[in-house]
CSV table of C-alpha atoms and ligand atoms in Angstrom, one decimal:
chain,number,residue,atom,x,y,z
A,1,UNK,CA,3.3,-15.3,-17.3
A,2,UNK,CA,4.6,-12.0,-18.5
A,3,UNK,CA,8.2,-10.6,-17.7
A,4,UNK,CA,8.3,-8.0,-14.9
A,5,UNK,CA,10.3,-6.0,-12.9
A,6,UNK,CA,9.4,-5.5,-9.1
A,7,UNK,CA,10.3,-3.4,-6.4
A,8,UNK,CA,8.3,-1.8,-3.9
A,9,UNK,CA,10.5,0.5,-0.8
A,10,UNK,CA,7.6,1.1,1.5
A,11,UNK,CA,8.1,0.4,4.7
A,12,UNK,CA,4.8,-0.6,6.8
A,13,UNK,CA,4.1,0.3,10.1
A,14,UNK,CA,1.3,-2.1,11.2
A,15,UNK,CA,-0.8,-2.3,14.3
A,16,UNK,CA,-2.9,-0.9,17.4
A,17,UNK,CA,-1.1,2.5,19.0
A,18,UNK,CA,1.7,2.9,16.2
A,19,UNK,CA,1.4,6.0,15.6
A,20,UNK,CA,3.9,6.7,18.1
A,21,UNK,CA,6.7,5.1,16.5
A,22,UNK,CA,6.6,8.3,14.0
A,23,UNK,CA,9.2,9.3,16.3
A,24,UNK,CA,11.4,6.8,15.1
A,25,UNK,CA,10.8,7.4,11.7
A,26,UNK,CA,11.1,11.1,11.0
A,27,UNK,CA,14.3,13.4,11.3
A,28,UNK,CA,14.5,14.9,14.4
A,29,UNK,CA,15.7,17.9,12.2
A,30,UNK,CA,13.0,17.8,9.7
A,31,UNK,CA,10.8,20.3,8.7
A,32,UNK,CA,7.7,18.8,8.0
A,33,UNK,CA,4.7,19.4,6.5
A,34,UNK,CA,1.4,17.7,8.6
A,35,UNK,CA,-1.6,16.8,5.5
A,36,UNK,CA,-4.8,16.3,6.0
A,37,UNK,CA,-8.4,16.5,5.0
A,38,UNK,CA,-11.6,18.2,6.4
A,39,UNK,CA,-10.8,17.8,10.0
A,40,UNK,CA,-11.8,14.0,10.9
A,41,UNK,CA,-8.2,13.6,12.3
A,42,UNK,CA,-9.3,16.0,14.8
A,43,UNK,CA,-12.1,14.5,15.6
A,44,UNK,CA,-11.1,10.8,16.4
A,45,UNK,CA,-7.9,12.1,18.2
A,46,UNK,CA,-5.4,11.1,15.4
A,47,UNK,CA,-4.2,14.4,15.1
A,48,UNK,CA,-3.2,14.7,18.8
A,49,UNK,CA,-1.4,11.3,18.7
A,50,UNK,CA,0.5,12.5,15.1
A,51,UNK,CA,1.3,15.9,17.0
A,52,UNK,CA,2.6,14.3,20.6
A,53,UNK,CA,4.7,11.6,18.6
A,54,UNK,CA,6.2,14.4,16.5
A,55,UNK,CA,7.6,16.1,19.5
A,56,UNK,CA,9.8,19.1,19.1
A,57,UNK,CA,9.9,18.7,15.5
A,58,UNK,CA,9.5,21.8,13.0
A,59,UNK,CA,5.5,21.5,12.1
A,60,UNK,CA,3.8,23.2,9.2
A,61,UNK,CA,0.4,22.4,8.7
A,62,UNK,CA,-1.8,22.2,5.5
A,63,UNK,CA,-5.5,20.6,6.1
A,64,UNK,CA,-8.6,20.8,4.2
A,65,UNK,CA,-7.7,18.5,1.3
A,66,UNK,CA,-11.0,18.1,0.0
A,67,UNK,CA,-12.2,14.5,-0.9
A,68,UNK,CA,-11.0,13.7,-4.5
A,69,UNK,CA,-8.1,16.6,-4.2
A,70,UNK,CA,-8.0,18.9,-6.5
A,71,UNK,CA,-5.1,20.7,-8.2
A,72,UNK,CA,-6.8,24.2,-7.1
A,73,UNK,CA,-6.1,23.3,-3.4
A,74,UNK,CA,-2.9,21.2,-3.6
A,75,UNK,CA,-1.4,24.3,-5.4
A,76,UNK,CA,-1.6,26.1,-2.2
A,77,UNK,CA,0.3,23.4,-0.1
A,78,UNK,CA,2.9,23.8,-2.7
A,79,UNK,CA,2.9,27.1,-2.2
A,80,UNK,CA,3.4,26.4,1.7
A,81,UNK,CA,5.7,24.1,1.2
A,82,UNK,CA,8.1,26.0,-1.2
A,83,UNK,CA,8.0,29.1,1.1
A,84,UNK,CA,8.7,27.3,4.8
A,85,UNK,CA,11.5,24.8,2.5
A,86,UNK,CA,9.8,22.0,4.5
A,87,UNK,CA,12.1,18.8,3.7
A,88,UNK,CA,9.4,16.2,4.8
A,89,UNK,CA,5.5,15.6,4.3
A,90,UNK,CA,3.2,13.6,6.8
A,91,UNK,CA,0.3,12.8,5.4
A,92,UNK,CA,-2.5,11.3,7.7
A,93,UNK,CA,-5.9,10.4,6.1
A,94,UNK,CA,-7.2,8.9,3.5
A,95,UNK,CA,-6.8,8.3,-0.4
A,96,UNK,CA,-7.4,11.8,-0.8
A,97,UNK,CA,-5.0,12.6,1.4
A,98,UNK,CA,-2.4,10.5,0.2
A,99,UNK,CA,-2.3,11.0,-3.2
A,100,UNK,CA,-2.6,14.9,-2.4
A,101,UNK,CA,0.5,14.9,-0.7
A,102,UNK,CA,2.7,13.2,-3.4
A,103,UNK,CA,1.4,15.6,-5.8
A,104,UNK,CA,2.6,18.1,-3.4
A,105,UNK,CA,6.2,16.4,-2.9
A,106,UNK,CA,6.5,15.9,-6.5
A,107,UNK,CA,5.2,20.0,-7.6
A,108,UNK,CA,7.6,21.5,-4.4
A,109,UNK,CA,10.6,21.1,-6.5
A,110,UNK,CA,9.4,20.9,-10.0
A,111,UNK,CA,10.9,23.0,-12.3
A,112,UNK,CA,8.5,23.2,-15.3
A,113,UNK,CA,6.3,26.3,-15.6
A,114,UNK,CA,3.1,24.1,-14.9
A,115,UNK,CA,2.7,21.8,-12.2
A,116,UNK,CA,-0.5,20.2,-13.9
A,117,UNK,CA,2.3,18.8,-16.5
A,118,UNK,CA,2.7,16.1,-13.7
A,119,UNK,CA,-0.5,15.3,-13.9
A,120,UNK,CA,-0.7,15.2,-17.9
A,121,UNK,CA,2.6,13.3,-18.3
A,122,UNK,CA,1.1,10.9,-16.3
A,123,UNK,CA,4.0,10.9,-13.7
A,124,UNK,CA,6.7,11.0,-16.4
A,125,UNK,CA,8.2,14.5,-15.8
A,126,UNK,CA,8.5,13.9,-11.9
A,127,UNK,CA,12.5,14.4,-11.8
A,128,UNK,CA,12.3,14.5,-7.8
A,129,UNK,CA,10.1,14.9,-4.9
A,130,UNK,CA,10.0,15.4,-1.1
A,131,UNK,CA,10.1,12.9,1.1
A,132,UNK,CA,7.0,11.4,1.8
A,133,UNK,CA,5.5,9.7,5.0
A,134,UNK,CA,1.5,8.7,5.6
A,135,UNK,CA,-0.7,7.7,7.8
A,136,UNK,CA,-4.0,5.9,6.8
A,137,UNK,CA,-7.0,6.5,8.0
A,138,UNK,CA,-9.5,4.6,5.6
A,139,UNK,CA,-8.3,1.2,4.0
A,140,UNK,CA,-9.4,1.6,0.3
A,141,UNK,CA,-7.1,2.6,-2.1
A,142,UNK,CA,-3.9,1.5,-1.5
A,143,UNK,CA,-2.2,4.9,-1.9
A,144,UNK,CA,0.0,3.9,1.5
A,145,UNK,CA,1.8,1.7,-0.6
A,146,UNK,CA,2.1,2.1,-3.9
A,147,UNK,CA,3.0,5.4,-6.3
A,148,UNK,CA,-0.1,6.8,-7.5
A,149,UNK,CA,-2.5,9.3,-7.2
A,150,UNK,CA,-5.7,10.8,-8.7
A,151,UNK,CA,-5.8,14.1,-8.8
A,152,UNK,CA,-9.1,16.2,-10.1
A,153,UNK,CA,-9.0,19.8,-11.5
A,154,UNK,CA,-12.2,21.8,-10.6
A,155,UNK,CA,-11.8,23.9,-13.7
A,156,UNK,CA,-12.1,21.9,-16.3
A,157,UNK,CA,-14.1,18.9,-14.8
A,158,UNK,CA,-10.7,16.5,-15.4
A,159,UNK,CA,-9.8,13.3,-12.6
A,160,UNK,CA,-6.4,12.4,-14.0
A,161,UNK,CA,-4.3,9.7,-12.3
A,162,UNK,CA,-0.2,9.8,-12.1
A,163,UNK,CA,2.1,7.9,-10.8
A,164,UNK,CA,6.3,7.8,-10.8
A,165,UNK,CA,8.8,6.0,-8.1
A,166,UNK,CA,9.5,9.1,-6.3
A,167,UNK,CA,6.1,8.7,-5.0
A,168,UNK,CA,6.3,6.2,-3.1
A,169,UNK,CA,6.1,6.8,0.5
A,170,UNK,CA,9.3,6.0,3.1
A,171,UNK,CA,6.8,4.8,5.4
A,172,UNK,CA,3.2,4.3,6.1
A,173,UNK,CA,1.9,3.7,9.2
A,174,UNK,CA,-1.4,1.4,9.2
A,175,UNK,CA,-3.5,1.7,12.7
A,176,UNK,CA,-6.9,-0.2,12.5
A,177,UNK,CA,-8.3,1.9,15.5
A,178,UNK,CA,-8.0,4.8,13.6
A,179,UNK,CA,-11.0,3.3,11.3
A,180,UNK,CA,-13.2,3.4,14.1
A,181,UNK,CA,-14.5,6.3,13.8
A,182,UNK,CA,-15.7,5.8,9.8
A,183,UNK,CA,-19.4,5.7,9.0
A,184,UNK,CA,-21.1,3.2,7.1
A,185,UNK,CA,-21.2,4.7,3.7
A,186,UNK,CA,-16.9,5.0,3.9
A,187,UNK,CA,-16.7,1.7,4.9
A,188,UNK,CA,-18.6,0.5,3.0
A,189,UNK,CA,-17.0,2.6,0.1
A,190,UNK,CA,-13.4,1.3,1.0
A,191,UNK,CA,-14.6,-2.5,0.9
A,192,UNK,CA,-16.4,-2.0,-2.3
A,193,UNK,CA,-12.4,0.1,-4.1
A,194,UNK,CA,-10.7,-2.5,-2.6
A,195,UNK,CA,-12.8,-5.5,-4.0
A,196,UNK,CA,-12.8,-3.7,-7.4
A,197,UNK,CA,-8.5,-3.3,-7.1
A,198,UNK,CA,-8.4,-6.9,-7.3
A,199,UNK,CA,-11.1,-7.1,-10.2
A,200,UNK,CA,-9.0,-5.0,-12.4
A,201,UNK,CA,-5.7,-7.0,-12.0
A,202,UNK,CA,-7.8,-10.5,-12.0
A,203,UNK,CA,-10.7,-10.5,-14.3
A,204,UNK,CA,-8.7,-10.5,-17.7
A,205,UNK,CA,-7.4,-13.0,-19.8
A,206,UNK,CA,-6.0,-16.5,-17.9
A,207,UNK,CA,-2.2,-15.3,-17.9
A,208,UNK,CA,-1.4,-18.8,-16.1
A,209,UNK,CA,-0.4,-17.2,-12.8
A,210,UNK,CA,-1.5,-19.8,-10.2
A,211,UNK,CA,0.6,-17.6,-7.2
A,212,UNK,CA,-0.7,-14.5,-8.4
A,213,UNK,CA,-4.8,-15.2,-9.0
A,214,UNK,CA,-4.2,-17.5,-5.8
A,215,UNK,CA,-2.8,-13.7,-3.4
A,216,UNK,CA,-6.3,-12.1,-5.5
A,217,UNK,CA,-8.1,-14.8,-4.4
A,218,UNK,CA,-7.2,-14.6,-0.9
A,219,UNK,CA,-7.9,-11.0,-0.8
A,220,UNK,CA,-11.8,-11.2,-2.4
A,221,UNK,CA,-12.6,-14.2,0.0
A,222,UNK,CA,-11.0,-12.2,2.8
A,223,UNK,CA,-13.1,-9.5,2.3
A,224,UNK,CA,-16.3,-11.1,1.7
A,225,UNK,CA,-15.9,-13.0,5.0
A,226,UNK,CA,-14.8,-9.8,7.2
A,227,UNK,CA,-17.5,-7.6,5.6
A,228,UNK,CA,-20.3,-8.0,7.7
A,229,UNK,CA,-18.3,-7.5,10.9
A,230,UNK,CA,-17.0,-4.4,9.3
A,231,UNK,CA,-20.3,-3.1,8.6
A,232,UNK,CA,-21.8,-3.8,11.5
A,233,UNK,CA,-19.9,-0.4,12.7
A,234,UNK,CA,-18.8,-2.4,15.7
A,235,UNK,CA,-15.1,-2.3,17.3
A,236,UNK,CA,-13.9,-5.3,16.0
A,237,UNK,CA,-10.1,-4.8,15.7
A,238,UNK,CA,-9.2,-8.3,13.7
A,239,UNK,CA,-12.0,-7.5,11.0
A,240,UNK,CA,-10.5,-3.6,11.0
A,241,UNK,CA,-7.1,-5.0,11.0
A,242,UNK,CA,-7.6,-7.7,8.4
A,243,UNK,CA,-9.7,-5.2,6.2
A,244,UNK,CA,-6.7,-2.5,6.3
A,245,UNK,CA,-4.2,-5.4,4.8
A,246,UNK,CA,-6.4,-6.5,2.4
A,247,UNK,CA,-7.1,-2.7,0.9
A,248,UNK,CA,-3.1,-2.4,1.2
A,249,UNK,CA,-2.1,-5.8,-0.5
A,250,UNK,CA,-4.7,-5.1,-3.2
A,251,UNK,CA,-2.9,-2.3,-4.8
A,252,UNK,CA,0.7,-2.4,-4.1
A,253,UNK,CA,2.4,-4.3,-6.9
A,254,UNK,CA,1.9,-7.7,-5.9
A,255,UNK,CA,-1.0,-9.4,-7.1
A,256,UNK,CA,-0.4,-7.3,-10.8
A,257,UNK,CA,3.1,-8.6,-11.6
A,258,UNK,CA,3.1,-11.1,-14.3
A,259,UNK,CA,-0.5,-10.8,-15.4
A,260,UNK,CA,-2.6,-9.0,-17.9
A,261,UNK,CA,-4.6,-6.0,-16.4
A,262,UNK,CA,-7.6,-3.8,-17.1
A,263,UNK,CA,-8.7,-1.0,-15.4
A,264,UNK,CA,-11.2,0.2,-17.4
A,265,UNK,CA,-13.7,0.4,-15.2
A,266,UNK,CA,-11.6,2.9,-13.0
A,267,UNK,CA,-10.8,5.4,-16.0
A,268,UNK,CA,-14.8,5.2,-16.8
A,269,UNK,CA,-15.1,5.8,-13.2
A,270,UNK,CA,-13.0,8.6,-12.9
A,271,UNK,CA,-15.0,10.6,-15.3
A,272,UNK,CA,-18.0,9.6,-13.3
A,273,UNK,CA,-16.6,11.1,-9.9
A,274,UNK,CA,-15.4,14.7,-12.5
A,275,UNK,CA,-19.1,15.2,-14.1
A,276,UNK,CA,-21.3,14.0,-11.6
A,277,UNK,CA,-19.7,14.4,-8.1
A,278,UNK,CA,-20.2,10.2,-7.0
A,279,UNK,CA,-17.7,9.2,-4.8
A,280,UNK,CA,-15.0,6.9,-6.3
A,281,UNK,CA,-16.0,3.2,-4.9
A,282,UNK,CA,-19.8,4.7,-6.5
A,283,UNK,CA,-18.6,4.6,-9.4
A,284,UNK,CA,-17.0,1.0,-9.9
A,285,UNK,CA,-19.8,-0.6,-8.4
A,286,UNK,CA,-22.2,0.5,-11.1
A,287,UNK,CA,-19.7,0.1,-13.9
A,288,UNK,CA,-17.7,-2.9,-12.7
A,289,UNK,CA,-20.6,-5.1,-13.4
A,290,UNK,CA,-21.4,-3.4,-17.0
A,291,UNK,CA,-18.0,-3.6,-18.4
A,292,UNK,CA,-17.8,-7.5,-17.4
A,293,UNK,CA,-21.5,-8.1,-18.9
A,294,UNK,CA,-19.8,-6.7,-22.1
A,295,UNK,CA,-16.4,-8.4,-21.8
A,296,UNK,CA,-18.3,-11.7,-20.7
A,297,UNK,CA,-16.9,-14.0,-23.3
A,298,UNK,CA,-13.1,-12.2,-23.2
A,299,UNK,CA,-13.2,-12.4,-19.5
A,300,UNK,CA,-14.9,-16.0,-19.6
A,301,UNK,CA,-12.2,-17.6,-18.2
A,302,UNK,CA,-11.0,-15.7,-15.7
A,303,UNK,CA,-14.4,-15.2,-14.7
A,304,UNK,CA,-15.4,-19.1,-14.6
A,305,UNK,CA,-12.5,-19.1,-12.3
A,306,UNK,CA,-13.7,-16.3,-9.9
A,307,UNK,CA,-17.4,-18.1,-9.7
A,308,UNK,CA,-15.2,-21.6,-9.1
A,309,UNK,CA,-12.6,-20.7,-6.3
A,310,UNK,CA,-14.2,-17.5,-4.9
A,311,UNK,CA,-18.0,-18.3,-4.6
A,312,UNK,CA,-18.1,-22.3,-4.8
A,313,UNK,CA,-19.7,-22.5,-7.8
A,314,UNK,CA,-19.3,-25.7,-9.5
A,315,UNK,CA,-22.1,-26.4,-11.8
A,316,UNK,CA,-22.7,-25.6,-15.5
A,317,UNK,CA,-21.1,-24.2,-18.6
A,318,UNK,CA,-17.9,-21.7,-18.6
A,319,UNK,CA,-20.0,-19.3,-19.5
A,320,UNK,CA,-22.9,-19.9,-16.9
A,321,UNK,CA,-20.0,-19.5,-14.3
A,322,UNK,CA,-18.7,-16.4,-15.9
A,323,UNK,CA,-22.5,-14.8,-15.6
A,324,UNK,CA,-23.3,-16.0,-11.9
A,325,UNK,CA,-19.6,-14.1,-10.6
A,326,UNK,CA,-21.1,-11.0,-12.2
A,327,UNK,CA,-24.5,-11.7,-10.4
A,328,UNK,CA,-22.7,-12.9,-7.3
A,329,UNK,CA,-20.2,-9.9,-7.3
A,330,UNK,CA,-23.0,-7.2,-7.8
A,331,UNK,CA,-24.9,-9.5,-4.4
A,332,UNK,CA,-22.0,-8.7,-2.6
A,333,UNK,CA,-21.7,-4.7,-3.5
A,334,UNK,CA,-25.5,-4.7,-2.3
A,335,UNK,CA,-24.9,-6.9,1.2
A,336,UNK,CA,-22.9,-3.6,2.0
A,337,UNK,CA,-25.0,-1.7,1.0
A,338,UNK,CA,-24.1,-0.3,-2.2
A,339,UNK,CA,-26.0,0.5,-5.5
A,340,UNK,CA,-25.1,-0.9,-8.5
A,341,UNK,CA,-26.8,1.1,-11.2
A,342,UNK,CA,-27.0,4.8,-12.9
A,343,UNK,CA,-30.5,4.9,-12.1
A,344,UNK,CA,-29.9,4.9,-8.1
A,345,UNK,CA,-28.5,8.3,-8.9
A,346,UNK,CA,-31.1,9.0,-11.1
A,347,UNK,CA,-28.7,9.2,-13.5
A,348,UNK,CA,-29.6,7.7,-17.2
A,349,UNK,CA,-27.5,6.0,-19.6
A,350,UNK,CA,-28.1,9.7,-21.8
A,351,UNK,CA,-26.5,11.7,-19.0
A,352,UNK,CA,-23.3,10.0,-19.8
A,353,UNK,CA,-23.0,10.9,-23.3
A,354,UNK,CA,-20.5,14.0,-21.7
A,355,UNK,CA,-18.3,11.0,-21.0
A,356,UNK,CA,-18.6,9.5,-24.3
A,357,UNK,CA,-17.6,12.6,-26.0
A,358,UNK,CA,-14.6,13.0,-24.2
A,359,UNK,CA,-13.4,9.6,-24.9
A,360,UNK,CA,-14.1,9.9,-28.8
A,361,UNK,CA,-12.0,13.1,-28.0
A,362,UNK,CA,-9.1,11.5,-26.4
A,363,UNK,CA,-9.7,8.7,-28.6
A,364,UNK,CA,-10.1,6.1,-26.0
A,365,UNK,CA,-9.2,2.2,-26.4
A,366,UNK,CA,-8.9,1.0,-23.1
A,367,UNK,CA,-9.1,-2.4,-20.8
A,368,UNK,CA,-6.8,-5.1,-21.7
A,369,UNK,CA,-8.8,-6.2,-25.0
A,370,UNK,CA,-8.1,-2.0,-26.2
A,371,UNK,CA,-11.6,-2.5,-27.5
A,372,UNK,CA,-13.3,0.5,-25.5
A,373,UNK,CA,-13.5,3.2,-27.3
A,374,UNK,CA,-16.3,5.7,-27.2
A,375,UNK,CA,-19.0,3.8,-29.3
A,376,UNK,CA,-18.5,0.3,-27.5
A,377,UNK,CA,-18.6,3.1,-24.1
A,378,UNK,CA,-22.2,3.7,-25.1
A,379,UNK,CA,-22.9,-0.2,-24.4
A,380,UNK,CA,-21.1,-0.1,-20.7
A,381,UNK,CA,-23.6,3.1,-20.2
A,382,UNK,CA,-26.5,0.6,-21.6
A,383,UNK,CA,-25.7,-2.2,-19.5
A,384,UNK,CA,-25.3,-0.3,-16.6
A,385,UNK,CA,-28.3,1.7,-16.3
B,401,NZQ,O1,-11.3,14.8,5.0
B,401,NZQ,P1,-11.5,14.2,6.3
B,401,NZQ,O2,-12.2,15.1,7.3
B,401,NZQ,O3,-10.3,13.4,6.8
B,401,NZQ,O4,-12.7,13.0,6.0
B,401,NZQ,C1,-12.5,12.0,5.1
B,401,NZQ,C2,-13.4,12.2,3.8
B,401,NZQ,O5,-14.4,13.0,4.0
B,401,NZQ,C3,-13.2,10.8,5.7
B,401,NZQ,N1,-12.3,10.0,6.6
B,401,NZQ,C4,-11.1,9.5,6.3
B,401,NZQ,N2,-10.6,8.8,7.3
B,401,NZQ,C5,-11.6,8.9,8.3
B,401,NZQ,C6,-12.6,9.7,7.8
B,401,NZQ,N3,-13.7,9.9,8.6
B,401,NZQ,C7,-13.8,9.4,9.8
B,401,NZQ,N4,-12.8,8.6,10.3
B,401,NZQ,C8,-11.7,8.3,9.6
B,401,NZQ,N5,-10.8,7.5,10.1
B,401,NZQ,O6,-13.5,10.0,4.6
B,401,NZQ,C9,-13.9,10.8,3.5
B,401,NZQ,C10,-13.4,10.2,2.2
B,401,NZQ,O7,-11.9,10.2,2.3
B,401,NZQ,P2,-11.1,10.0,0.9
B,401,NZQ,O8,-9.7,10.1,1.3
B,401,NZQ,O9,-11.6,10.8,-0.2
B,401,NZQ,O10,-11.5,8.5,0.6
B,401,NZQ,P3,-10.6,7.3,-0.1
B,401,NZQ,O11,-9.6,6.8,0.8
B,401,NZQ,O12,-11.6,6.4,-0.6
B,401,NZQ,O13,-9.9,8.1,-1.3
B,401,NZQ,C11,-10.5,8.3,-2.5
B,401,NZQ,C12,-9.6,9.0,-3.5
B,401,NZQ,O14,-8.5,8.1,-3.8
B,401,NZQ,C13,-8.4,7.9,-5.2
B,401,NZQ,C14,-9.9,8.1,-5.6
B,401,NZQ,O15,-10.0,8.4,-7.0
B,401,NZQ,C15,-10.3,9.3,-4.8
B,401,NZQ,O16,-9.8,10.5,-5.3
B,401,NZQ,N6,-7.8,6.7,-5.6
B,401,NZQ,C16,-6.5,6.5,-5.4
B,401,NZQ,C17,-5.8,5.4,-5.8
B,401,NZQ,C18,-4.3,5.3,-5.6
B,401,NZQ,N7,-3.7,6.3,-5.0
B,401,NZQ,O17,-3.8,4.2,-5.9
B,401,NZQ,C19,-6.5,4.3,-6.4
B,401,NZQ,C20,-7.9,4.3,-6.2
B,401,NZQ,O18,-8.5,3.5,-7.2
B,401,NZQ,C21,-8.5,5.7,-6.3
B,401,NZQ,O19,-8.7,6.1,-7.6
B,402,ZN,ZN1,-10.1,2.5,-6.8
């Protein structure tokens, strides 16, 4: 096992109807700024329980963050923000959402010239932010509990992820009934990011971590037995509630400490969602499988292991197990309804080539063996078309 440090301040919220306790958790003095996105929170009555548990407080409101937010929008909450000196952001939504507002918290007091320097140190130049609170909406990326987010500039076709401390959120507040009102394609999108968190942190190199593969174990078999319940769109409350932890415990620092990770398949995904416009989970799903078929024999063990414990098998070589997780994992995507190849998008492996010359730019070598780089990205493109 590797050294580590760990610490993680968020404090969860968790349940039916708690969107009331915001009372409890918010200055009565603040002046907050209320986040959200295109107006689904108004919709499913989430908004008028955020607003009648706020009270009397100070309220500013920014909506309209667009689904994978972009630095041309957030600027304008900044803007908000620095003009009404609001001392607290709510953010109630989704990944979007989230990571939106702590890009906000951390640009209202930042005092370079340019706020995209966040984004391009990665996180590092983050020297303070606003306090931050959130409410989720759509279990998938973790953002509730954790100090990252992906931000996208319109401009120049960039999805750039930062993270820093300061980001991570006082408190989220986790309400499975607010997930009622997602459609099939979202949930089936959140299952799909979630199952892929879990893939980046697990499928490397055995780092002889029993406790930790035995949590990421625990969340893929979790998810594959609530998944039809959740899809089936009906109002079951234990598979909602049991499908929000898993999205939050996938990526909030637990199941990575101590172990080797990858995350390859996000980066490459990243560019996916900034030159041709697929939703995040989209993205993983066709290149998850791609990236594996080309790490099979680095991965082998870890893989074996996923075929063994997750989906029973037993039989065969190391390497036979390795292949059937990849076939068993792409089985799942599809039970939920989710492609798992550039040509469901009508997309060819020649279309990516855009991606491949920004990585021979940037002088990619990424995933945990640093051995993709822009010609072994050509082969992922191959694999996955
Ligand atoms: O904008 P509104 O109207 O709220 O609608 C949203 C949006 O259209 C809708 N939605 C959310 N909750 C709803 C709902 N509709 C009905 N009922 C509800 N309860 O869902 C749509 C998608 O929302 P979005 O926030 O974009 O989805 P998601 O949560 O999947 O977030 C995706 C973003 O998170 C980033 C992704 O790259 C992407 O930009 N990620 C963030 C990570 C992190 N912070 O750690 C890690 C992830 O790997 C990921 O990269
Ligand atoms: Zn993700």
């Amino acid at each position: 096992m590797q050294n580590f440090t760990f610490q993680n301040p968020v404090k969860i919220v968790f349940g039916k109807n708690s969107i009331s306790q915001l009372d409890q958790l918010i200055e009565p003095k603040a002046r907050v700024l209320l986040t959200y996105g295109g107006g689904s929170i108004k919709r499913n009555g989430v908004y008028k329980q955020v607003k009648t548990a706020l009270k009397k407080r100070k309220v500013f409101e920014f909506g309209g963050i667009e689904p994978n937010p972009s630095f041309e929008t957030l600027s304008k909450a900044v803007e908000l923000g620095r003009k009404e000196k609001i001392d607290f952001i709510l953010a109630v939504g989704g990944g979007s959402v989230m990571d939106g507002s702590k890009f906000i918290a951390a640009a209202i007091p930042f005092k370079g010239k340019n706020t995209w320097q966040i984004i391009t140190s990665q996180g590092a130049a983050v020297k303070s932010a606003i306090p931050l609170g959130t409410i989720v909406t759509l279990p998938a990326t973790g953002s509730e509990m954790n100090t990252y987010g992906v931000i996208s500039r319109k401009s120049t076709k960039e999805k750039l992820a930062f993270g820093s401390p300061l980001c991570y959120p006082k408190f989220s507040i986790l309400d499975p009934l607010t997930t009622y009102s997602l459609d099939k394609k979202q949930l089936r999108n959140g299952i799909v990011d979630t199952f892929v968190h879990v893939c980046e942190q697990y499928a490397t190199k055995n780092s002889k971590a029993p406790l930790q593969d035995g949590f990421a174990e625990s969340i893929y078999k979790t998810l594959i037995d609530i998944a039809p319940a959740v899809m089936s769109g009906k109002k079951d409350y234990d598979a909602r509630a049991n499908f929000m932890w898993c999205a939050t415990m996938a990526l909030n620092g637990l199941i990575c400490q101590g172990v080797l990770q990858d995350w390859s398949t996000h980066t490459i995904g990243h560019e996916m969602t900034a030159f041709f416009g697929l939703a995040h989970a989209e993205t993983l799903a066709i290149i998850l499988p791609a990236v594996w078929k080309f790490e099979l024999n680095k991965k082998a063990d870890k893989l074996a292991m996923l075929a063994e414990n997750v989906f029973g098998i037993n039989k065969g070589t190391k390497k036979q197990k390795a292949e059937a997780a990849i076939k068993h994992t792409v089985k799942f995507f599809n039970s939920v309804g989710m492609p798992t190849s550039l040509a469901s998008y009508n997309l060819k492996p020649a279309d990516c080539e855009v991606i491949v010359k920004r990585a021979a730019e940037q002088g990619w070598q990424i995933g945990e063996n640093l051995d993709i780089n822009a010609n072994t990205l050509r082969k992922i493109f191959a694999l996955a078309k």
